């Protein structure tokens, strides 16, 4: 049996790339993000998707709801395992400010060992995300399901499947509203597509 996971990064909010949104407030999709979500949902329409799981963040929920509306899936299932990295005290800060912090620079050099202040390491994130994928593979069997999450969370799953260290996160991109496809079964797991952008 093979479960197919479509790992979807949420569509863009208005300030993507300007500050570390993390788990701050209710960051909503902007106009461009809503348009991305519509293109994404059109791309996934008719693909036989059986379930949609999403992070509790508003931007992931909005993206997931757009997909559910065209995929005949009655409800988006929310799970903390797909939540954004807990960046602790860094959440909400601009990247200009963060770049002056030696701890932030160390985090980006060795994410497997460095914990965000008051938050998580990438190994914490990888453990919860990969654990969820393994559990859903058992639950969903031969089905195709969508997981709507965040770039770093998706990167931890991809790194795990490829046998890469969590510190390899910077070697590939996961763009807003992109799809990366993972197939998983008793035989193991493999990446079918990476960072497909619509």
mmCIF file with all atom_site columns, C-alpha atoms in Angstrom:
data_model
loop_
_atom_site.group_PDB
_atom_site.id
_atom_site.type_symbol
_atom_site.label_atom_id
_atom_site.label_alt_id
_atom_site.label_comp_id
_atom_site.label_asym_id
_atom_site.label_entity_id
_atom_site.label_seq_id
_atom_site.pdbx_PDB_ins_code
_atom_site.Cartn_x
_atom_site.Cartn_y
_atom_site.Cartn_z
_atom_site.occupancy
_atom_site.B_iso_or_equiv
_atom_site.pdbx_formal_charge
_atom_site.auth_seq_id
_atom_site.auth_comp_id
_atom_site.auth_asym_id
_atom_site.auth_atom_id
_atom_site.pdbx_PDB_model_num
ATOM 1   C CA . UNK A 1 1   ? 0.000   0.000  0.000  1.00 0.00 ? 1   UNK A CA 1
ATOM 2   C CA . UNK A 1 2   ? 1.178   3.486  -0.850 1.00 0.00 ? 2   UNK A CA 1
ATOM 3   C CA . UNK A 1 3   ? -0.174  6.713  0.589  1.00 0.00 ? 3   UNK A CA 1
ATOM 4   C CA . UNK A 1 4   ? 0.442   9.820  -1.481 1.00 0.00 ? 4   UNK A CA 1
ATOM 5   C CA . UNK A 1 5   ? 1.027   13.030 0.468  1.00 0.00 ? 5   UNK A CA 1
ATOM 6   C CA . UNK A 1 6   ? 0.738   16.401 -1.233 1.00 0.00 ? 6   UNK A CA 1
ATOM 7   C CA . UNK A 1 7   ? 2.746   18.700 1.012  1.00 0.00 ? 7   UNK A CA 1
ATOM 8   C CA . UNK A 1 8   ? 1.416   22.197 0.344  1.00 0.00 ? 8   UNK A CA 1
ATOM 9   C CA . UNK A 1 9   ? 2.950   25.375 1.672  1.00 0.00 ? 9   UNK A CA 1
ATOM 10  C CA . UNK A 1 10  ? 0.342   28.013 2.461  1.00 0.00 ? 10  UNK A CA 1
ATOM 11  C CA . UNK A 1 11  ? -0.121  30.801 -0.049 1.00 0.00 ? 11  UNK A CA 1
ATOM 12  C CA . UNK A 1 12  ? 1.612   34.135 0.577  1.00 0.00 ? 12  UNK A CA 1
ATOM 13  C CA . UNK A 1 13  ? 0.691   36.766 3.119  1.00 0.00 ? 13  UNK A CA 1
ATOM 14  C CA . UNK A 1 14  ? 1.432   40.393 2.244  1.00 0.00 ? 14  UNK A CA 1
ATOM 15  C CA . UNK A 1 15  ? 4.726   40.582 4.135  1.00 0.00 ? 15  UNK A CA 1
ATOM 16  C CA . UNK A 1 16  ? 6.261   37.183 3.333  1.00 0.00 ? 16  UNK A CA 1
ATOM 17  C CA . UNK A 1 17  ? 10.048  37.534 3.387  1.00 0.00 ? 17  UNK A CA 1
ATOM 18  C CA . UNK A 1 18  ? 9.977   40.771 5.423  1.00 0.00 ? 18  UNK A CA 1
ATOM 19  C CA . UNK A 1 19  ? 9.497   39.451 8.934  1.00 0.00 ? 19  UNK A CA 1
ATOM 20  C CA . UNK A 1 20  ? 9.297   36.131 10.763 1.00 0.00 ? 20  UNK A CA 1
ATOM 21  C CA . UNK A 1 21  ? 5.544   35.549 11.002 1.00 0.00 ? 21  UNK A CA 1
ATOM 22  C CA . UNK A 1 22  ? 5.968   32.305 12.927 1.00 0.00 ? 22  UNK A CA 1
ATOM 23  C CA . UNK A 1 23  ? 3.037   31.781 15.267 1.00 0.00 ? 23  UNK A CA 1
ATOM 24  C CA . UNK A 1 24  ? 2.270   35.488 15.754 1.00 0.00 ? 24  UNK A CA 1
ATOM 25  C CA . UNK A 1 25  ? -1.358  36.545 15.679 1.00 0.00 ? 25  UNK A CA 1
ATOM 26  C CA . UNK A 1 26  ? -3.621  35.729 12.804 1.00 0.00 ? 26  UNK A CA 1
ATOM 27  C CA . UNK A 1 27  ? -1.545  36.394 9.702  1.00 0.00 ? 27  UNK A CA 1
ATOM 28  C CA . UNK A 1 28  ? -3.976  36.275 6.787  1.00 0.00 ? 28  UNK A CA 1
ATOM 29  C CA . UNK A 1 29  ? -3.423  35.738 3.083  1.00 0.00 ? 29  UNK A CA 1
ATOM 30  C CA . UNK A 1 30  ? -3.098  38.949 1.103  1.00 0.00 ? 30  UNK A CA 1
ATOM 31  C CA . UNK A 1 31  ? -4.700  39.578 -2.284 1.00 0.00 ? 31  UNK A CA 1
ATOM 32  C CA . UNK A 1 32  ? -1.825  37.866 -4.101 1.00 0.00 ? 32  UNK A CA 1
ATOM 33  C CA . UNK A 1 33  ? -2.018  34.944 -1.668 1.00 0.00 ? 33  UNK A CA 1
ATOM 34  C CA . UNK A 1 34  ? -5.749  34.491 -2.204 1.00 0.00 ? 34  UNK A CA 1
ATOM 35  C CA . UNK A 1 35  ? -5.093  34.395 -5.955 1.00 0.00 ? 35  UNK A CA 1
ATOM 36  C CA . UNK A 1 36  ? -2.346  31.805 -5.399 1.00 0.00 ? 36  UNK A CA 1
ATOM 37  C CA . UNK A 1 37  ? -4.736  29.707 -3.306 1.00 0.00 ? 37  UNK A CA 1
ATOM 38  C CA . UNK A 1 38  ? -7.302  29.778 -6.112 1.00 0.00 ? 38  UNK A CA 1
ATOM 39  C CA . UNK A 1 39  ? -4.717  28.647 -8.691 1.00 0.00 ? 39  UNK A CA 1
ATOM 40  C CA . UNK A 1 40  ? -3.561  25.948 -6.310 1.00 0.00 ? 40  UNK A CA 1
ATOM 41  C CA . UNK A 1 41  ? -7.091  24.684 -5.730 1.00 0.00 ? 41  UNK A CA 1
ATOM 42  C CA . UNK A 1 42  ? -7.733  24.596 -9.492 1.00 0.00 ? 42  UNK A CA 1
ATOM 43  C CA . UNK A 1 43  ? -4.534  22.552 -9.917 1.00 0.00 ? 43  UNK A CA 1
ATOM 44  C CA . UNK A 1 44  ? -5.663  20.025 -7.275 1.00 0.00 ? 44  UNK A CA 1
ATOM 45  C CA . UNK A 1 45  ? -9.285  19.767 -8.432 1.00 0.00 ? 45  UNK A CA 1
ATOM 46  C CA . UNK A 1 46  ? -10.137 16.316 -9.728 1.00 0.00 ? 46  UNK A CA 1
ATOM 47  C CA . UNK A 1 47  ? -7.011  14.710 -8.223 1.00 0.00 ? 47  UNK A CA 1
ATOM 48  C CA . UNK A 1 48  ? -8.931  12.264 -6.028 1.00 0.00 ? 48  UNK A CA 1
ATOM 49  C CA . UNK A 1 49  ? -7.936  13.874 -2.745 1.00 0.00 ? 49  UNK A CA 1
ATOM 50  C CA . UNK A 1 50  ? -9.563  12.070 0.179  1.00 0.00 ? 50  UNK A CA 1
ATOM 51  C CA . UNK A 1 51  ? -8.553  14.242 3.162  1.00 0.00 ? 51  UNK A CA 1
ATOM 52  C CA . UNK A 1 52  ? -6.971  17.608 3.955  1.00 0.00 ? 52  UNK A CA 1
ATOM 53  C CA . UNK A 1 53  ? -4.997  18.309 7.125  1.00 0.00 ? 53  UNK A CA 1
ATOM 54  C CA . UNK A 1 54  ? -3.678  21.754 8.030  1.00 0.00 ? 54  UNK A CA 1
ATOM 55  C CA . UNK A 1 55  ? -1.715  23.724 10.576 1.00 0.00 ? 55  UNK A CA 1
ATOM 56  C CA . UNK A 1 56  ? -3.878  25.851 12.899 1.00 0.00 ? 56  UNK A CA 1
ATOM 57  C CA . UNK A 1 57  ? -2.456  29.128 11.492 1.00 0.00 ? 57  UNK A CA 1
ATOM 58  C CA . UNK A 1 58  ? -5.003  31.281 9.603  1.00 0.00 ? 58  UNK A CA 1
ATOM 59  C CA . UNK A 1 59  ? -2.895  31.406 6.417  1.00 0.00 ? 59  UNK A CA 1
ATOM 60  C CA . UNK A 1 60  ? -2.787  27.602 6.235  1.00 0.00 ? 60  UNK A CA 1
ATOM 61  C CA . UNK A 1 61  ? -6.467  27.297 7.061  1.00 0.00 ? 61  UNK A CA 1
ATOM 62  C CA . UNK A 1 62  ? -7.412  29.739 4.276  1.00 0.00 ? 62  UNK A CA 1
ATOM 63  C CA . UNK A 1 63  ? -5.251  27.826 1.793  1.00 0.00 ? 63  UNK A CA 1
ATOM 64  C CA . UNK A 1 64  ? -6.686  24.477 2.889  1.00 0.00 ? 64  UNK A CA 1
ATOM 65  C CA . UNK A 1 65  ? -10.276 25.744 2.701  1.00 0.00 ? 65  UNK A CA 1
ATOM 66  C CA . UNK A 1 66  ? -9.740  26.899 -0.892 1.00 0.00 ? 66  UNK A CA 1
ATOM 67  C CA . UNK A 1 67  ? -8.526  23.395 -1.788 1.00 0.00 ? 67  UNK A CA 1
ATOM 68  C CA . UNK A 1 68  ? -11.344 21.663 0.108  1.00 0.00 ? 68  UNK A CA 1
ATOM 69  C CA . UNK A 1 69  ? -13.957 23.758 -1.714 1.00 0.00 ? 69  UNK A CA 1
ATOM 70  C CA . UNK A 1 70  ? -13.060 22.185 -5.073 1.00 0.00 ? 70  UNK A CA 1
ATOM 71  C CA . UNK A 1 71  ? -11.963 18.719 -3.967 1.00 0.00 ? 71  UNK A CA 1
ATOM 72  C CA . UNK A 1 72  ? -15.198 17.399 -2.452 1.00 0.00 ? 72  UNK A CA 1
ATOM 73  C CA . UNK A 1 73  ? -13.639 17.195 1.010  1.00 0.00 ? 73  UNK A CA 1
ATOM 74  C CA . UNK A 1 74  ? -16.185 18.119 3.661  1.00 0.00 ? 74  UNK A CA 1
ATOM 75  C CA . UNK A 1 75  ? -13.847 19.471 6.344  1.00 0.00 ? 75  UNK A CA 1
ATOM 76  C CA . UNK A 1 76  ? -10.263 20.529 6.884  1.00 0.00 ? 76  UNK A CA 1
ATOM 77  C CA . UNK A 1 77  ? -8.742  18.627 9.796  1.00 0.00 ? 77  UNK A CA 1
ATOM 78  C CA . UNK A 1 78  ? -6.525  20.815 11.969 1.00 0.00 ? 78  UNK A CA 1
ATOM 79  C CA . UNK A 1 79  ? -3.432  19.345 13.599 1.00 0.00 ? 79  UNK A CA 1
ATOM 80  C CA . UNK A 1 80  ? -0.739  20.909 15.787 1.00 0.00 ? 80  UNK A CA 1
ATOM 81  C CA . UNK A 1 81  ? 1.824   18.552 14.207 1.00 0.00 ? 81  UNK A CA 1
ATOM 82  C CA . UNK A 1 82  ? 1.745   20.717 11.050 1.00 0.00 ? 82  UNK A CA 1
ATOM 83  C CA . UNK A 1 83  ? 2.026   24.002 12.938 1.00 0.00 ? 83  UNK A CA 1
ATOM 84  C CA . UNK A 1 84  ? 4.741   26.514 12.118 1.00 0.00 ? 84  UNK A CA 1
ATOM 85  C CA . UNK A 1 85  ? 8.062   26.247 13.930 1.00 0.00 ? 85  UNK A CA 1
ATOM 86  C CA . UNK A 1 86  ? 7.783   27.693 17.418 1.00 0.00 ? 86  UNK A CA 1
ATOM 87  C CA . UNK A 1 87  ? 10.299  30.518 17.024 1.00 0.00 ? 87  UNK A CA 1
ATOM 88  C CA . UNK A 1 88  ? 9.661   31.748 20.555 1.00 0.00 ? 88  UNK A CA 1
ATOM 89  C CA . UNK A 1 89  ? 11.039  35.250 21.158 1.00 0.00 ? 89  UNK A CA 1
ATOM 90  C CA . UNK A 1 90  ? 11.988  35.662 17.482 1.00 0.00 ? 90  UNK A CA 1
ATOM 91  C CA . UNK A 1 91  ? 8.381   35.556 16.279 1.00 0.00 ? 91  UNK A CA 1
ATOM 92  C CA . UNK A 1 92  ? 7.244   38.794 14.671 1.00 0.00 ? 92  UNK A CA 1
ATOM 93  C CA . UNK A 1 93  ? 10.738  40.301 14.323 1.00 0.00 ? 93  UNK A CA 1
ATOM 94  C CA . UNK A 1 94  ? 11.992  41.599 10.990 1.00 0.00 ? 94  UNK A CA 1
ATOM 95  C CA . UNK A 1 95  ? 14.804  39.736 9.282  1.00 0.00 ? 95  UNK A CA 1
ATOM 96  C CA . UNK A 1 96  ? 16.934  42.906 9.474  1.00 0.00 ? 96  UNK A CA 1
ATOM 97  C CA . UNK A 1 97  ? 16.709  42.745 13.266 1.00 0.00 ? 97  UNK A CA 1
ATOM 98  C CA . UNK A 1 98  ? 17.203  38.975 13.401 1.00 0.00 ? 98  UNK A CA 1
ATOM 99  C CA . UNK A 1 99  ? 20.306  39.128 11.217 1.00 0.00 ? 99  UNK A CA 1
ATOM 100 C CA . UNK A 1 100 ? 22.018  41.158 13.967 1.00 0.00 ? 100 UNK A CA 1
ATOM 101 C CA . UNK A 1 101 ? 21.429  38.369 16.534 1.00 0.00 ? 101 UNK A CA 1
ATOM 102 C CA . UNK A 1 102 ? 24.330  35.855 16.811 1.00 0.00 ? 102 UNK A CA 1
ATOM 103 C CA . UNK A 1 103 ? 21.916  33.220 18.167 1.00 0.00 ? 103 UNK A CA 1
ATOM 104 C CA . UNK A 1 104 ? 19.765  33.596 15.008 1.00 0.00 ? 104 UNK A CA 1
ATOM 105 C CA . UNK A 1 105 ? 22.846  33.212 12.812 1.00 0.00 ? 105 UNK A CA 1
ATOM 106 C CA . UNK A 1 106 ? 23.846  30.062 14.735 1.00 0.00 ? 106 UNK A CA 1
ATOM 107 C CA . UNK A 1 107 ? 20.288  28.713 14.378 1.00 0.00 ? 107 UNK A CA 1
ATOM 108 C CA . UNK A 1 108 ? 20.559  29.065 10.624 1.00 0.00 ? 108 UNK A CA 1
ATOM 109 C CA . UNK A 1 109 ? 23.967  27.355 10.586 1.00 0.00 ? 109 UNK A CA 1
ATOM 110 C CA . UNK A 1 110 ? 23.092  24.378 12.822 1.00 0.00 ? 110 UNK A CA 1
ATOM 111 C CA . UNK A 1 111 ? 19.328  24.111 13.215 1.00 0.00 ? 111 UNK A CA 1
ATOM 112 C CA . UNK A 1 112 ? 19.516  20.521 14.447 1.00 0.00 ? 112 UNK A CA 1
ATOM 113 C CA . UNK A 1 113 ? 21.351  21.644 17.588 1.00 0.00 ? 113 UNK A CA 1
ATOM 114 C CA . UNK A 1 114 ? 20.158  25.182 18.286 1.00 0.00 ? 114 UNK A CA 1
ATOM 115 C CA . UNK A 1 115 ? 16.851  25.926 19.961 1.00 0.00 ? 115 UNK A CA 1
ATOM 116 C CA . UNK A 1 116 ? 14.948  29.112 19.191 1.00 0.00 ? 116 UNK A CA 1
ATOM 117 C CA . UNK A 1 117 ? 14.750  31.155 22.432 1.00 0.00 ? 117 UNK A CA 1
ATOM 118 C CA . UNK A 1 118 ? 11.626  29.863 24.147 1.00 0.00 ? 118 UNK A CA 1
ATOM 119 C CA . UNK A 1 119 ? 10.876  27.658 21.121 1.00 0.00 ? 119 UNK A CA 1
ATOM 120 C CA . UNK A 1 120 ? 11.888  24.542 19.204 1.00 0.00 ? 120 UNK A CA 1
ATOM 121 C CA . UNK A 1 121 ? 14.826  22.958 17.416 1.00 0.00 ? 121 UNK A CA 1
ATOM 122 C CA . UNK A 1 122 ? 14.348  21.669 13.877 1.00 0.00 ? 122 UNK A CA 1
ATOM 123 C CA . UNK A 1 123 ? 14.626  18.119 15.249 1.00 0.00 ? 123 UNK A CA 1
ATOM 124 C CA . UNK A 1 124 ? 11.576  18.852 17.431 1.00 0.00 ? 124 UNK A CA 1
ATOM 125 C CA . UNK A 1 125 ? 9.717   20.018 14.325 1.00 0.00 ? 125 UNK A CA 1
ATOM 126 C CA . UNK A 1 126 ? 10.879  17.036 12.276 1.00 0.00 ? 126 UNK A CA 1
ATOM 127 C CA . UNK A 1 127 ? 9.817   14.582 14.977 1.00 0.00 ? 127 UNK A CA 1
ATOM 128 C CA . UNK A 1 128 ? 6.231   15.855 15.097 1.00 0.00 ? 128 UNK A CA 1
ATOM 129 C CA . UNK A 1 129 ? 5.857   16.250 11.321 1.00 0.00 ? 129 UNK A CA 1
ATOM 130 C CA . UNK A 1 130 ? 7.355   12.880 10.369 1.00 0.00 ? 130 UNK A CA 1
ATOM 131 C CA . UNK A 1 131 ? 5.407   11.206 13.176 1.00 0.00 ? 131 UNK A CA 1
ATOM 132 C CA . UNK A 1 132 ? 2.177   12.596 11.745 1.00 0.00 ? 132 UNK A CA 1
ATOM 133 C CA . UNK A 1 133 ? 3.020   11.465 8.203  1.00 0.00 ? 133 UNK A CA 1
ATOM 134 C CA . UNK A 1 134 ? 3.769   7.931  9.438  1.00 0.00 ? 134 UNK A CA 1
ATOM 135 C CA . UNK A 1 135 ? 0.503   7.786  11.416 1.00 0.00 ? 135 UNK A CA 1
ATOM 136 C CA . UNK A 1 136 ? -1.541  9.104  8.477  1.00 0.00 ? 136 UNK A CA 1
ATOM 137 C CA . UNK A 1 137 ? 0.028   6.551  6.121  1.00 0.00 ? 137 UNK A CA 1
ATOM 138 C CA . UNK A 1 138 ? -1.360  3.822  8.404  1.00 0.00 ? 138 UNK A CA 1
ATOM 139 C CA . UNK A 1 139 ? -4.758  5.514  8.638  1.00 0.00 ? 139 UNK A CA 1
ATOM 140 C CA . UNK A 1 140 ? -5.244  6.381  4.963  1.00 0.00 ? 140 UNK A CA 1
ATOM 141 C CA . UNK A 1 141 ? -3.771  3.380  3.156  1.00 0.00 ? 141 UNK A CA 1
ATOM 142 C CA . UNK A 1 142 ? -3.912  3.848  -0.614 1.00 0.00 ? 142 UNK A CA 1
ATOM 143 C CA . UNK A 1 143 ? -5.392  7.333  -0.453 1.00 0.00 ? 143 UNK A CA 1
ATOM 144 C CA . UNK A 1 144 ? -4.096  10.695 -1.639 1.00 0.00 ? 144 UNK A CA 1
ATOM 145 C CA . UNK A 1 145 ? -4.144  13.362 1.059  1.00 0.00 ? 145 UNK A CA 1
ATOM 146 C CA . UNK A 1 146 ? -3.104  17.012 1.341  1.00 0.00 ? 146 UNK A CA 1
ATOM 147 C CA . UNK A 1 147 ? -1.073  18.431 4.232  1.00 0.00 ? 147 UNK A CA 1
ATOM 148 C CA . UNK A 1 148 ? -1.066  22.245 4.317  1.00 0.00 ? 148 UNK A CA 1
ATOM 149 C CA . UNK A 1 149 ? 1.813   23.561 6.374  1.00 0.00 ? 149 UNK A CA 1
ATOM 150 C CA . UNK A 1 150 ? 4.822   25.878 6.382  1.00 0.00 ? 150 UNK A CA 1
ATOM 151 C CA . UNK A 1 151 ? 8.115   25.920 4.485  1.00 0.00 ? 151 UNK A CA 1
ATOM 152 C CA . UNK A 1 152 ? 10.369  24.757 7.325  1.00 0.00 ? 152 UNK A CA 1
ATOM 153 C CA . UNK A 1 153 ? 7.967   22.030 8.411  1.00 0.00 ? 153 UNK A CA 1
ATOM 154 C CA . UNK A 1 154 ? 7.777   20.664 4.871  1.00 0.00 ? 154 UNK A CA 1
ATOM 155 C CA . UNK A 1 155 ? 11.562  20.880 4.585  1.00 0.00 ? 155 UNK A CA 1
ATOM 156 C CA . UNK A 1 156 ? 11.989  18.647 7.636  1.00 0.00 ? 156 UNK A CA 1
ATOM 157 C CA . UNK A 1 157 ? 9.814   15.945 6.042  1.00 0.00 ? 157 UNK A CA 1
ATOM 158 C CA . UNK A 1 158 ? 11.685  16.194 2.725  1.00 0.00 ? 158 UNK A CA 1
ATOM 159 C CA . UNK A 1 159 ? 15.052  15.997 4.504  1.00 0.00 ? 159 UNK A CA 1
ATOM 160 C CA . UNK A 1 160 ? 13.894  12.909 6.405  1.00 0.00 ? 160 UNK A CA 1
ATOM 161 C CA . UNK A 1 161 ? 12.684  11.116 3.263  1.00 0.00 ? 161 UNK A CA 1
ATOM 162 C CA . UNK A 1 162 ? 15.915  11.941 1.418  1.00 0.00 ? 162 UNK A CA 1
ATOM 163 C CA . UNK A 1 163 ? 18.074  10.864 4.360  1.00 0.00 ? 163 UNK A CA 1
ATOM 164 C CA . UNK A 1 164 ? 19.504  14.368 4.780  1.00 0.00 ? 164 UNK A CA 1
ATOM 165 C CA . UNK A 1 165 ? 20.311  16.131 8.014  1.00 0.00 ? 165 UNK A CA 1
ATOM 166 C CA . UNK A 1 166 ? 17.767  18.709 9.148  1.00 0.00 ? 166 UNK A CA 1
ATOM 167 C CA . UNK A 1 167 ? 20.644  21.152 8.612  1.00 0.00 ? 167 UNK A CA 1
ATOM 168 C CA . UNK A 1 168 ? 20.249  20.672 4.831  1.00 0.00 ? 168 UNK A CA 1
ATOM 169 C CA . UNK A 1 169 ? 17.155  22.929 4.902  1.00 0.00 ? 169 UNK A CA 1
ATOM 170 C CA . UNK A 1 170 ? 18.845  25.694 2.878  1.00 0.00 ? 170 UNK A CA 1
ATOM 171 C CA . UNK A 1 171 ? 19.700  23.425 -0.087 1.00 0.00 ? 171 UNK A CA 1
ATOM 172 C CA . UNK A 1 172 ? 16.218  23.631 -1.621 1.00 0.00 ? 172 UNK A CA 1
ATOM 173 C CA . UNK A 1 173 ? 13.239  25.981 -1.674 1.00 0.00 ? 173 UNK A CA 1
ATOM 174 C CA . UNK A 1 174 ? 9.632   25.497 -0.676 1.00 0.00 ? 174 UNK A CA 1
ATOM 175 C CA . UNK A 1 175 ? 7.782   28.442 -2.234 1.00 0.00 ? 175 UNK A CA 1
ATOM 176 C CA . UNK A 1 176 ? 4.404   29.814 -1.122 1.00 0.00 ? 176 UNK A CA 1
ATOM 177 C CA . UNK A 1 177 ? 1.540   27.801 -2.663 1.00 0.00 ? 177 UNK A CA 1
ATOM 178 C CA . UNK A 1 178 ? 3.939   25.082 -3.828 1.00 0.00 ? 178 UNK A CA 1
ATOM 179 C CA . UNK A 1 179 ? 3.292   21.330 -3.857 1.00 0.00 ? 179 UNK A CA 1
ATOM 180 C CA . UNK A 1 180 ? 5.837   18.657 -2.959 1.00 0.00 ? 180 UNK A CA 1
ATOM 181 C CA . UNK A 1 181 ? 4.662   15.062 -3.325 1.00 0.00 ? 181 UNK A CA 1
ATOM 182 C CA . UNK A 1 182 ? 5.808   12.184 -1.119 1.00 0.00 ? 182 UNK A CA 1
ATOM 183 C CA . UNK A 1 183 ? 4.795   8.547  -1.570 1.00 0.00 ? 183 UNK A CA 1
ATOM 184 C CA . UNK A 1 184 ? 5.019   6.348  1.537  1.00 0.00 ? 184 UNK A CA 1
ATOM 185 C CA . UNK A 1 185 ? 4.354   2.682  2.139  1.00 0.00 ? 185 UNK A CA 1
ATOM 186 C CA . UNK A 1 186 ? 5.692   -0.398 3.908  1.00 0.00 ? 186 UNK A CA 1
ATOM 187 C CA . UNK A 1 187 ? 8.538   -0.345 1.369  1.00 0.00 ? 187 UNK A CA 1
ATOM 188 C CA . UNK A 1 188 ? 9.728   3.101  2.512  1.00 0.00 ? 188 UNK A CA 1
ATOM 189 C CA . UNK A 1 189 ? 9.204   6.593  1.121  1.00 0.00 ? 189 UNK A CA 1
ATOM 190 C CA . UNK A 1 190 ? 10.310  8.696  -1.820 1.00 0.00 ? 190 UNK A CA 1
ATOM 191 C CA . UNK A 1 191 ? 9.927   12.215 -3.180 1.00 0.00 ? 191 UNK A CA 1
ATOM 192 C CA . UNK A 1 192 ? 7.890   12.322 -6.407 1.00 0.00 ? 192 UNK A CA 1
ATOM 193 C CA . UNK A 1 193 ? 7.992   16.098 -6.967 1.00 0.00 ? 193 UNK A CA 1
ATOM 194 C CA . UNK A 1 194 ? 9.577   18.983 -5.103 1.00 0.00 ? 194 UNK A CA 1
ATOM 195 C CA . UNK A 1 195 ? 8.438   22.596 -4.883 1.00 0.00 ? 195 UNK A CA 1
ATOM 196 C CA . UNK A 1 196 ? 6.051   22.494 -7.838 1.00 0.00 ? 196 UNK A CA 1
ATOM 197 C CA . UNK A 1 197 ? 4.685   26.005 -8.098 1.00 0.00 ? 197 UNK A CA 1
ATOM 198 C CA . UNK A 1 198 ? 1.388   26.829 -9.832 1.00 0.00 ? 198 UNK A CA 1
#
